Steps between C-alpha positions, in 0.01 A plus 500: 500500500418621155180436289616405128295398199440140432618287183161539353140409531506133431656284782657273257731779393656523835764230642347256748556532868845376609336339806186309401542545103151631482423790259527820679211743548520861614630579742802307524860541654832558311839468678692825465829333582500165281593541133543553208185289444211600704415282808129515546279356773118491554363640818453160667857393446621849612322482830643149554858651464595288218867483430678334210895489433620866535157646573423553867178613666665825640585636149353841389212464278246689283129451477425444116155631418317735243211580686574854534429813299755641272360791274178556652284378801254208384751361268750236643828426344365153407208665315743731333698223351171308410396819310816538305493127411132509393574811272806316355288197427177654392631810326477878578132602484342173562381603852214249500737212447744655750242508762382155437870362543550715832149402651553749793443834300248620259550618141485889607726449777768320305479772219511792726795353728721412185448830332559685818832333627656342203398736198454857641720460787772769433759295717459188296473654159821706559665178620400287220594763236854552654545090510390477151743785385788331699411153348496653149816679532687214640358204299322655215269232513118504386228376283621405144388779271244391240395807365468888626159481681388576857281187488703188363309245306348203679463224254295215569627159575597300186395784266693595193665795670582305809677240268675762313624639826618163628244502791658840639244706719634866453283629802691264735843477316479122524459212263217241529793237524830622616848366421569210702153521635505217756833630670309555824398139551837417627458724778130436618607226754804647626492621878807610718470371859750494783536123486649503164850377457780696356479292171130520484501889556779523223305300262188724558706803444643373187141422369410876578822611317385303196155652515647849521722421192193390313302816592792709381484314174119564463546870567808512253283364224214740584744787491625406157132451372408846634833686394474374138108543465448117408145507612383662203596239245341638199671838546845310547437298177411825307825666623683192391351500161612851430858378442633342178501120474866451597460721799188324612722176510749667704227634729372152558856367576589792737161500681651252752770744602226776593493360857854608563460850380250783536216551236649823382848335455348211311294726277816705433704182414230386258472832362845552422513162325214619267692827427801286442312274247344816322869660457660177373219472254536852383867455484462194260268692289753779456792261437288330217435853346862582508597156356251576209671847445197693610582852622156674568175397664303562176711235336438266803129524439537408139727214608255365758212511227714319247617237768135432584406443131811270468413299800135452363637380168746244678219371702290447187781314332549279791130423523522408135814268557295338782217433261709354219695295737210335676237508222590327172154542352517756207149582540506570852811716467310697215198546725736634787674747257179625355364563861835671610476725185139601574599585868788722377280666257243579778230269339308241717617185363254258351401180708698202323376152531717248666585174327309212681568129454228258410467401861403874594816566672764770404801378315784592721829630328811260494721506799831699456780244609766776500719501812282213662728246688520163340428616156837393389420145576218483253502426125321705245181261527488527871546879489193510266302287747582720782406818302174359407380337819655811682710286745832612635797267407585401852153377570485318161839322580366399829170363370684315220749330747196384711313365203816304367561345848153390533500352140822304574347357813169409351626402182265750329293796588121594448372840495292454811841418693658811353228725625540339855871567500503867385231703652448764239222595244398173323528652147864591574561158634347337173733712278804411705396137492430476136828691442719270684334182332546669156865572576550138639577600855230286630262216385146426559382231748 
């Protein structure tokens, strides 16, 4: 017989007795021959010689109890597990809460025992250090770095820093809400027992395999976030803005491929494209100099200065053509020219008055119909109407056809009926209505 540690302090954590289905309390019996799932019996069923399927009463057995000292006398194995669970729940240093949760030891006893056996114990410290080195060398896993400091930041919940870090907790290397956060829900009711059929056991194993694949995907995403430093979003955005606009667009497109390559390879890839962009731009500039017959960099500086002046003059001429095209008011053109001349001379232009109509509204310039669809279907008088009321030809033709159809159906048309048909400015509707009556397209009702 061999004394072993129990499953835990809570009786609900242990499987029920296979004889009476009651919750097990220590000590209880475990069959040493039945498996792989443990065959557990309470003392009452064991003394009665309970047998079930392959289990027989003469099988070897083990007494399961945690009521024995492990590290020092006066502390049973059950109390050792309760101490570790309390420290994990309440946090290291909160000895008052740890003692309250244990209920069998005082604050001073908990602190001294934990410091003596789990912190200052040379056997445990060397073992934990070697395990940590082995894990780092094999898996290279750890907390996702935020910044080089011994004490990582601990932002409060729902603070600005916490939102910027997407709910990441650097001290725990976890997120407030993990990817696929409810993956464990599919396993909470699964229990493997000997009575399961082969199909049911295979189904349960498939569910466990699916859960493992979801955990692997969660770890893969956290590894990508850690390796590429995506926690510090502002630093990542500042690094992205250091590239030219064209490279930024490429950076945005190629970001999705960062998950299949390492961070160094991805940065080299983007950096090489930025260098290629700079080289191509320099080559185009040198080709332009050669085409212009420039053979020295001094001549190139003069060429660039003259080129900028030429571009400014072309821009001014373009602005003037736009004004002359869209504004047919000579007075407005003269005011604009005077203003531009004052700006070119370095003088603050005088404030010019804007022509206002008798109704208190600004008089809008006529609409330019050049290139607008439907202009070729209008006569000169219709073009003039569209320019005055600032109505595109396509809309005018649609309104005209609607008014003509209504006039034929009613035998005449009133202004109120026209306003009900075309939902635009009432003044524009009146001008269109008066024009169509004057031209003889429609008649008054």
